[in-house]
Amino acid sequence: GQSLEQPSEVTAVEGAIVQINCTYQTSGFYGLSWYQQHDGGAPTFLSYNALDGLEETGRFSSFLSRSDSYGYLLLQELQMKDSASYFCAVRGGDDKIIFGKGTRLHILP
Amino acid sequence: GAVVSQHPSWVICKSGTSVKIECRSLDFQATTMFWYRQFPKQSLMLMATSNEGSKATYEQGVEKDKFLINHASLTLSTLTVTSAHPEDSSFYICSAKWGGRLDGQFFGPGTRLTVL
């Protein structure tokens, strides 16, 4: 079976840094993705890690440790528009993407 | 860049009727498309994998006779919710497999289905 664990909610202050962790158990693994979803919208792709290490894209960074089956999404210089749900997802060998349950990020002014 | 569209973006129907949702890859060919369902404040759950020219593969617990999937061309997959009931009300999202993307898929904007 496959499972992904991430916190259900995280609260942070505008301008701060927040880290959302994700651990996974999968039968096949090609990479870990992160998606952002605002209420009422479809998920939008943020980042993808296939190899160990840190990937940086602007204010967002994503990290993967395959040996620990662990990854995280780091959001810097938080803005109010970053309030959304964030999903980690695993891409398996059959090209399927399995999503975690999502982390609701609340940002306080 | 690659674009995936869905039609309609929202639909309201009466209980017992059938609803068809289209998923199109607008500027690329997709031999494989995926259908997801998302209930409010929950995650996206993979329902089925749609392969052009062959039968769809359904995930465990998804009724294939209730959720009919047809992938008749390289740019179009359809999901038909048959005899819809209020519990089928959900956000349905498709994605198309595309090798040009790191995560391998492009997601459509979703279709909000409300069954009265």
PDB file of C-alpha atoms in Angstrom:
ATOM      1  CA  GLY A   1       0.000   0.000   0.000  1.00  0.00           C
ATOM      2  CA  GLN A   2       0.893   3.626  -0.190  1.00  0.00           C
ATOM      3  CA  SER A   3       0.531   6.328   2.428  1.00  0.00           C
ATOM      4  CA  LEU A   4       1.696   9.872   2.890  1.00  0.00           C
ATOM      5  CA  GLU A   5       1.668  11.751   6.165  1.00  0.00           C
ATOM      6  CA  GLN A   6       1.682  15.511   6.525  1.00  0.00           C
ATOM      7  CA  PRO A   7       0.364  17.870   9.223  1.00  0.00           C
ATOM      8  CA  SER A   8      -3.274  18.812   8.807  1.00  0.00           C
ATOM      9  CA  GLU A   9      -2.765  22.480   9.647  1.00  0.00           C
ATOM     10  CA  VAL A  10       0.064  24.957  10.081  1.00  0.00           C
ATOM     11  CA  THR A  11      -0.140  28.594  11.150  1.00  0.00           C
ATOM     12  CA  ALA A  12       2.517  31.207  10.499  1.00  0.00           C
ATOM     13  CA  VAL A  13       2.926  34.969  10.434  1.00  0.00           C
ATOM     14  CA  GLU A  14       3.212  37.054   7.292  1.00  0.00           C
ATOM     15  CA  GLY A  15       6.838  37.521   6.326  1.00  0.00           C
ATOM     16  CA  ALA A  16       7.998  34.467   8.241  1.00  0.00           C
ATOM     17  CA  ILE A  17       9.263  31.062   7.082  1.00  0.00           C
ATOM     18  CA  VAL A  18       7.274  27.856   7.351  1.00  0.00           C
ATOM     19  CA  GLN A  19       8.186  24.232   6.705  1.00  0.00           C
ATOM     20  CA  ILE A  20       5.653  21.540   5.831  1.00  0.00           C
ATOM     21  CA  ASN A  21       6.912  18.009   6.319  1.00  0.00           C
ATOM     22  CA  CYS A  22       5.873  14.879   4.473  1.00  0.00           C
ATOM     23  CA  THR A  23       6.749  11.257   5.095  1.00  0.00           C
ATOM     24  CA  TYR A  24       5.744   8.522   2.728  1.00  0.00           C
ATOM     25  CA  GLN A  25       5.501   4.777   2.357  1.00  0.00           C
ATOM     26  CA  THR A  26       5.125   3.562  -1.194  1.00  0.00           C
ATOM     27  CA  SER A  27       5.673   0.393  -3.176  1.00  0.00           C
ATOM     28  CA  GLY A  28       7.303   2.315  -5.990  1.00  0.00           C
ATOM     29  CA  PHE A  29       8.896   5.740  -5.998  1.00  0.00           C
ATOM     30  CA  TYR A  30       9.927   8.037  -8.800  1.00  0.00           C
ATOM     31  CA  GLY A  31       9.642  11.385  -7.105  1.00  0.00           C
ATOM     32  CA  LEU A  32       7.932  13.638  -4.585  1.00  0.00           C
ATOM     33  CA  SER A  33       5.829  16.548  -5.760  1.00  0.00           C
ATOM     34  CA  TRP A  34       4.236  19.480  -4.001  1.00  0.00           C
ATOM     35  CA  TYR A  35       1.026  21.181  -5.055  1.00  0.00           C
ATOM     36  CA  GLN A  36      -0.803  24.270  -3.890  1.00  0.00           C
ATOM     37  CA  GLN A  37      -4.565  24.466  -3.915  1.00  0.00           C
ATOM     38  CA  HIS A  38      -6.668  27.496  -3.112  1.00  0.00           C
ATOM     39  CA  ASP A  39     -10.275  27.036  -2.074  1.00  0.00           C
ATOM     40  CA  GLY A  40     -12.424  26.201  -5.081  1.00  0.00           C
ATOM     41  CA  GLY A  41      -9.468  25.797  -7.419  1.00  0.00           C
ATOM     42  CA  ALA A  42      -7.506  22.955  -8.944  1.00  0.00           C
ATOM     43  CA  PRO A  43      -4.078  21.976  -7.609  1.00  0.00           C
ATOM     44  CA  THR A  44      -1.151  23.838  -9.116  1.00  0.00           C
ATOM     45  CA  PHE A  45       2.266  22.305  -9.387  1.00  0.00           C
ATOM     46  CA  LEU A  46       4.980  23.798  -7.177  1.00  0.00           C
ATOM     47  CA  SER A  47       7.975  21.488  -7.243  1.00  0.00           C
ATOM     48  CA  TYR A  48       9.267  17.995  -7.876  1.00  0.00           C
ATOM     49  CA  ASN A  49      12.184  16.114  -6.331  1.00  0.00           C
ATOM     50  CA  ALA A  50      13.405  12.903  -7.862  1.00  0.00           C
ATOM     51  CA  LEU A  51      16.818  12.932  -6.204  1.00  0.00           C
ATOM     52  CA  ASP A  52      18.011  13.723  -2.709  1.00  0.00           C
ATOM     53  CA  GLY A  53      18.619  17.347  -1.945  1.00  0.00           C
ATOM     54  CA  LEU A  54      17.111  20.777  -2.094  1.00  0.00           C
ATOM     55  CA  GLU A  55      15.355  22.341  -5.066  1.00  0.00           C
ATOM     56  CA  GLU A  56      14.743  26.073  -4.964  1.00  0.00           C
ATOM     57  CA  THR A  57      12.172  28.001  -6.968  1.00  0.00           C
ATOM     58  CA  GLY A  58      11.842  31.583  -5.852  1.00  0.00           C
ATOM     59  CA  ARG A  59      10.338  31.763  -2.372  1.00  0.00           C
ATOM     60  CA  PHE A  60       9.598  28.048  -2.369  1.00  0.00           C
ATOM     61  CA  SER A  61      12.087  25.246  -1.782  1.00  0.00           C
ATOM     62  CA  SER A  62      11.565  21.513  -1.567  1.00  0.00           C
ATOM     63  CA  PHE A  63      13.777  18.875  -0.022  1.00  0.00           C
ATOM     64  CA  LEU A  64      13.912  15.118  -0.392  1.00  0.00           C
ATOM     65  CA  SER A  65      15.686  12.333   1.479  1.00  0.00           C
ATOM     66  CA  ARG A  66      14.932   9.045  -0.210  1.00  0.00           C
ATOM     67  CA  SER A  67      16.681   7.005   2.461  1.00  0.00           C
ATOM     68  CA  ASP A  68      14.400   8.536   5.100  1.00  0.00           C
ATOM     69  CA  SER A  69      11.287   8.560   2.878  1.00  0.00           C
ATOM     70  CA  TYR A  70      10.938  12.170   3.889  1.00  0.00           C
ATOM     71  CA  GLY A  71      10.564  15.511   2.256  1.00  0.00           C
ATOM     72  CA  TYR A  72       9.528  19.023   3.073  1.00  0.00           C
ATOM     73  CA  LEU A  73       8.300  22.202   1.453  1.00  0.00           C
ATOM     74  CA  LEU A  74       9.810  25.449   2.695  1.00  0.00           C
ATOM     75  CA  LEU A  75       7.994  28.705   2.108  1.00  0.00           C
ATOM     76  CA  GLN A  76       9.889  31.918   2.765  1.00  0.00           C
ATOM     77  CA  GLU A  77       8.759  35.523   3.077  1.00  0.00           C
ATOM     78  CA  LEU A  78       5.190  34.390   3.551  1.00  0.00           C
ATOM     79  CA  GLN A  79       2.486  36.452   1.915  1.00  0.00           C
ATOM     80  CA  MET A  80      -1.222  36.431   2.640  1.00  0.00           C
ATOM     81  CA  LYS A  81      -1.841  34.922  -0.812  1.00  0.00           C
ATOM     82  CA  ASP A  82       0.105  31.843   0.294  1.00  0.00           C
ATOM     83  CA  SER A  83      -2.850  30.871   2.485  1.00  0.00           C
ATOM     84  CA  ALA A  84      -3.938  27.622   0.855  1.00  0.00           C
ATOM     85  CA  SER A  85      -3.749  23.865   1.162  1.00  0.00           C
ATOM     86  CA  TYR A  86      -0.468  22.192   0.275  1.00  0.00           C
ATOM     87  CA  PHE A  87      -0.287  18.579  -0.829  1.00  0.00           C
ATOM     88  CA  CYS A  88       2.706  16.335  -1.081  1.00  0.00           C
ATOM     89  CA  ALA A  89       2.339  13.592  -3.655  1.00  0.00           C
ATOM     90  CA  VAL A  90       4.320  10.578  -4.745  1.00  0.00           C
ATOM     91  CA  ARG A  91       4.782   9.574  -8.352  1.00  0.00           C
ATOM     92  CA  GLY A  92       4.981   5.817  -8.649  1.00  0.00           C
ATOM     93  CA  GLY A  93       6.385   3.555 -11.293  1.00  0.00           C
ATOM     94  CA  ASP A  94       3.012   3.293 -12.994  1.00  0.00           C
ATOM     95  CA  ASP A  95       2.942   7.096 -13.435  1.00  0.00           C
ATOM     96  CA  LYS A  96       0.134   7.410 -10.925  1.00  0.00           C
ATOM     97  CA  ILE A  97       0.324  10.318  -8.504  1.00  0.00           C
ATOM     98  CA  ILE A  98      -0.913   9.587  -4.998  1.00  0.00           C
ATOM     99  CA  PHE A  99      -1.679  12.622  -2.857  1.00  0.00           C
ATOM    100  CA  GLY A 100      -1.245  13.182   0.848  1.00  0.00           C
ATOM    101  CA  LYS A 101      -4.171  14.500   2.852  1.00  0.00           C
ATOM    102  CA  GLY A 102      -2.984  18.063   2.618  1.00  0.00           C
ATOM    103  CA  THR A 103      -1.805  20.746   4.990  1.00  0.00           C
ATOM    104  CA  ARG A 104      -3.916  23.813   5.487  1.00  0.00           C
ATOM    105  CA  LEU A 105      -1.638  26.854   5.840  1.00  0.00           C
ATOM    106  CA  HIS A 106      -3.060  29.782   7.780  1.00  0.00           C
ATOM    107  CA  ILE A 107      -1.174  33.061   7.605  1.00  0.00           C
ATOM    108  CA  LEU A 108      -1.662  35.730  10.224  1.00  0.00           C
ATOM    109  CA  PRO A 109      -1.057  39.411   9.447  1.00  0.00           C
TER     110      PRO A 109
ATOM    111  CA  GLY B   1       3.035  25.225 -22.496  1.00  0.00           C
ATOM    112  CA  ALA B   2       0.711  22.264 -22.230  1.00  0.00           C
ATOM    113  CA  VAL B   3      -2.888  22.991 -21.302  1.00  0.00           C
ATOM    114  CA  VAL B   4      -5.609  20.687 -20.059  1.00  0.00           C
ATOM    115  CA  SER B   5      -9.207  21.829 -20.115  1.00  0.00           C
ATOM    116  CA  GLN B   6     -12.353  20.429 -18.559  1.00  0.00           C
ATOM    117  CA  HIS B   7     -15.952  20.966 -19.514  1.00  0.00           C
ATOM    118  CA  PRO B   8     -18.184  21.897 -17.887  1.00  0.00           C
ATOM    119  CA  SER B   9     -16.518  23.794 -15.068  1.00  0.00           C
ATOM    120  CA  TRP B  10     -19.574  23.241 -12.928  1.00  0.00           C
ATOM    121  CA  VAL B  11     -22.831  21.320 -13.285  1.00  0.00           C
ATOM    122  CA  ILE B  12     -25.989  20.877 -11.225  1.00  0.00           C
ATOM    123  CA  CYS B  13     -28.207  17.902 -11.934  1.00  0.00           C
ATOM    124  CA  LYS B  14     -31.130  16.041 -10.453  1.00  0.00           C
ATOM    125  CA  SER B  15     -30.683  12.765  -8.624  1.00  0.00           C
ATOM    126  CA  GLY B  16     -30.917   9.805 -10.992  1.00  0.00           C
ATOM    127  CA  THR B  17     -29.615  11.580 -14.072  1.00  0.00           C
ATOM    128  CA  SER B  18     -26.265  11.042 -15.782  1.00  0.00           C
ATOM    129  CA  VAL B  19     -23.587  13.663 -16.225  1.00  0.00           C
ATOM    130  CA  LYS B  20     -20.679  13.643 -18.674  1.00  0.00           C
ATOM    131  CA  ILE B  21     -17.442  15.511 -17.961  1.00  0.00           C
ATOM    132  CA  GLU B  22     -14.873  16.094 -20.690  1.00  0.00           C
ATOM    133  CA  CYS B  23     -11.125  16.369 -20.268  1.00  0.00           C
ATOM    134  CA  ARG B  24      -9.079  17.644 -23.191  1.00  0.00           C
ATOM    135  CA  SER B  25      -5.387  18.105 -23.770  1.00  0.00           C
ATOM    136  CA  LEU B  26      -5.356  21.214 -25.932  1.00  0.00           C
ATOM    137  CA  ASP B  27      -1.898  21.302 -27.459  1.00  0.00           C
ATOM    138  CA  PHE B  28      -0.437  17.875 -26.883  1.00  0.00           C
ATOM    139  CA  GLN B  29      -1.423  14.261 -27.220  1.00  0.00           C
ATOM    140  CA  ALA B  30      -2.054  12.282 -24.080  1.00  0.00           C
ATOM    141  CA  THR B  31      -2.187   8.517 -24.300  1.00  0.00           C
ATOM    142  CA  THR B  32      -2.921   8.402 -20.590  1.00  0.00           C
ATOM    143  CA  MET B  33      -5.213  10.559 -18.512  1.00  0.00           C
ATOM    144  CA  PHE B  34      -6.169  10.277 -14.863  1.00  0.00           C
ATOM    145  CA  TRP B  35      -9.418  11.080 -13.058  1.00  0.00           C
ATOM    146  CA  TYR B  36      -9.514  12.294  -9.450  1.00  0.00           C
ATOM    147  CA  ARG B  37     -12.306  13.112  -7.053  1.00  0.00           C
ATOM    148  CA  GLN B  38     -12.035  15.555  -4.179  1.00  0.00           C
ATOM    149  CA  PHE B  39     -14.625  16.014  -1.447  1.00  0.00           C
ATOM    150  CA  PRO B  40     -14.640  19.295   0.514  1.00  0.00           C
ATOM    151  CA  LYS B  41     -11.593  19.759   2.732  1.00  0.00           C
ATOM    152  CA  GLN B  42     -10.208  16.381   1.689  1.00  0.00           C
ATOM    153  CA  SER B  43      -7.420  15.173  -0.538  1.00  0.00           C
ATOM    154  CA  LEU B  44      -7.536  14.235  -4.203  1.00  0.00           C
ATOM    155  CA  MET B  45      -8.354  10.570  -4.588  1.00  0.00           C
ATOM    156  CA  LEU B  46      -7.344   8.816  -7.775  1.00  0.00           C
ATOM    157  CA  MET B  47     -10.391   7.163  -9.320  1.00  0.00           C
ATOM    158  CA  ALA B  48      -9.072   5.665 -12.516  1.00  0.00           C
ATOM    159  CA  THR B  49      -6.447   5.678 -15.215  1.00  0.00           C
ATOM    160  CA  SER B  50      -7.744   6.271 -18.719  1.00  0.00           C
ATOM    161  CA  ASN B  51      -5.772   4.866 -21.635  1.00  0.00           C
ATOM    162  CA  GLU B  52      -6.483   5.805 -25.225  1.00  0.00           C
ATOM    163  CA  GLY B  53      -8.037   2.950 -27.132  1.00  0.00           C
ATOM    164  CA  SER B  54      -8.374   0.592 -24.188  1.00  0.00           C
ATOM    165  CA  LYS B  55     -10.413   0.059 -21.070  1.00  0.00           C
ATOM    166  CA  ALA B  56      -9.835   2.273 -18.086  1.00  0.00           C
ATOM    167  CA  THR B  57      -8.195   0.911 -14.961  1.00  0.00           C
ATOM    168  CA  TYR B  58     -10.156   1.682 -11.825  1.00  0.00           C
ATOM    169  CA  GLU B  59      -8.779   2.070  -8.329  1.00  0.00           C
ATOM    170  CA  GLN B  60     -10.025  -0.195  -5.595  1.00  0.00           C
ATOM    171  CA  GLY B  61     -13.456   0.805  -4.355  1.00  0.00           C
ATOM    172  CA  VAL B  62     -14.453   2.802  -7.448  1.00  0.00           C
ATOM    173  CA  GLU B  63     -17.511   1.410  -9.224  1.00  0.00           C
ATOM    174  CA  LYS B  64     -16.684   1.040 -12.892  1.00  0.00           C
ATOM    175  CA  ASP B  65     -20.354   0.753 -13.863  1.00  0.00           C
ATOM    176  CA  LYS B  66     -21.173   4.012 -12.137  1.00  0.00           C
ATOM    177  CA  PHE B  67     -18.209   6.020 -13.368  1.00  0.00           C
ATOM    178  CA  LEU B  68     -17.868   5.286 -17.069  1.00  0.00           C
ATOM    179  CA  ILE B  69     -14.634   6.413 -18.658  1.00  0.00           C
ATOM    180  CA  ASN B  70     -14.012   6.663 -22.369  1.00  0.00           C
ATOM    181  CA  HIS B  71     -10.717   7.719 -23.933  1.00  0.00           C
ATOM    182  CA  ALA B  72     -11.602   7.689 -27.598  1.00  0.00           C
ATOM    183  CA  SER B  73      -8.859   9.947 -28.894  1.00  0.00           C
ATOM    184  CA  LEU B  74      -5.400  11.138 -27.938  1.00  0.00           C
ATOM    185  CA  THR B  75      -6.799  14.450 -26.733  1.00  0.00           C
ATOM    186  CA  LEU B  76     -10.101  13.569 -25.094  1.00  0.00           C
ATOM    187  CA  SER B  77     -11.212  11.503 -22.128  1.00  0.00           C
ATOM    188  CA  THR B  78     -14.727  11.574 -20.738  1.00  0.00           C
ATOM    189  CA  LEU B  79     -16.086  10.628 -17.334  1.00  0.00           C
ATOM    190  CA  THR B  80     -19.795   9.864 -17.103  1.00  0.00           C
ATOM    191  CA  VAL B  81     -21.359   9.715 -13.680  1.00  0.00           C
ATOM    192  CA  THR B  82     -24.386   7.478 -14.182  1.00  0.00           C
ATOM    193  CA  SER B  83     -27.526   7.657 -12.039  1.00  0.00           C
ATOM    194  CA  ALA B  84     -25.981  10.381  -9.959  1.00  0.00           C
ATOM    195  CA  HIS B  85     -26.913  10.746  -6.308  1.00  0.00           C
ATOM    196  CA  PRO B  86     -26.204  13.543  -3.818  1.00  0.00           C
ATOM    197  CA  GLU B  87     -23.238  11.607  -2.410  1.00  0.00           C
ATOM    198  CA  ASP B  88     -21.595  11.879  -5.845  1.00  0.00           C
ATOM    199  CA  SER B  89     -21.441  15.647  -5.428  1.00  0.00           C
ATOM    200  CA  SER B  90     -17.760  16.446  -5.558  1.00  0.00           C
ATOM    201  CA  PHE B  91     -14.943  18.189  -7.386  1.00  0.00           C
ATOM    202  CA  TYR B  92     -13.755  16.040 -10.292  1.00  0.00           C
ATOM    203  CA  ILE B  93     -10.282  16.756 -11.670  1.00  0.00           C
ATOM    204  CA  CYS B  94      -8.528  15.174 -14.607  1.00  0.00           C
ATOM    205  CA  SER B  95      -4.855  15.173 -15.494  1.00  0.00           C
ATOM    206  CA  ALA B  96      -3.018  14.250 -18.652  1.00  0.00           C
ATOM    207  CA  LYS B  97       0.284  12.469 -18.752  1.00  0.00           C
ATOM    208  CA  TRP B  98       2.959  14.561 -20.393  1.00  0.00           C
ATOM    209  CA  GLY B  99       6.628  13.727 -20.528  1.00  0.00           C
ATOM    210  CA  GLY B 100       7.593  17.361 -20.655  1.00  0.00           C
ATOM    211  CA  ARG B 101       6.603  17.919 -17.051  1.00  0.00           C
ATOM    212  CA  LEU B 102       8.773  16.892 -14.115  1.00  0.00           C
ATOM    213  CA  ASP B 103       5.878  15.345 -12.243  1.00  0.00           C
ATOM    214  CA  GLY B 104       4.652  13.855 -15.495  1.00  0.00           C
ATOM    215  CA  GLN B 105       1.126  15.229 -15.448  1.00  0.00           C
ATOM    216  CA  PHE B 106      -0.804  18.371 -16.238  1.00  0.00           C
ATOM    217  CA  PHE B 107      -3.960  18.971 -14.237  1.00  0.00           C
ATOM    218  CA  GLY B 108      -7.208  20.366 -15.570  1.00  0.00           C
ATOM    219  CA  PRO B 109      -9.127  23.103 -13.765  1.00  0.00           C
ATOM    220  CA  GLY B 110     -11.712  20.692 -12.336  1.00  0.00           C
ATOM    221  CA  THR B 111     -15.481  20.260 -12.585  1.00  0.00           C
ATOM    222  CA  ARG B 112     -17.744  20.943  -9.614  1.00  0.00           C
ATOM    223  CA  LEU B 113     -20.685  18.506  -9.635  1.00  0.00           C
ATOM    224  CA  THR B 114     -23.716  19.126  -7.440  1.00  0.00           C
ATOM    225  CA  VAL B 115     -26.468  16.521  -7.401  1.00  0.00           C
ATOM    226  CA  LEU B 116     -29.776  17.667  -5.984  1.00  0.00           C
TER     227      LEU B 116
END
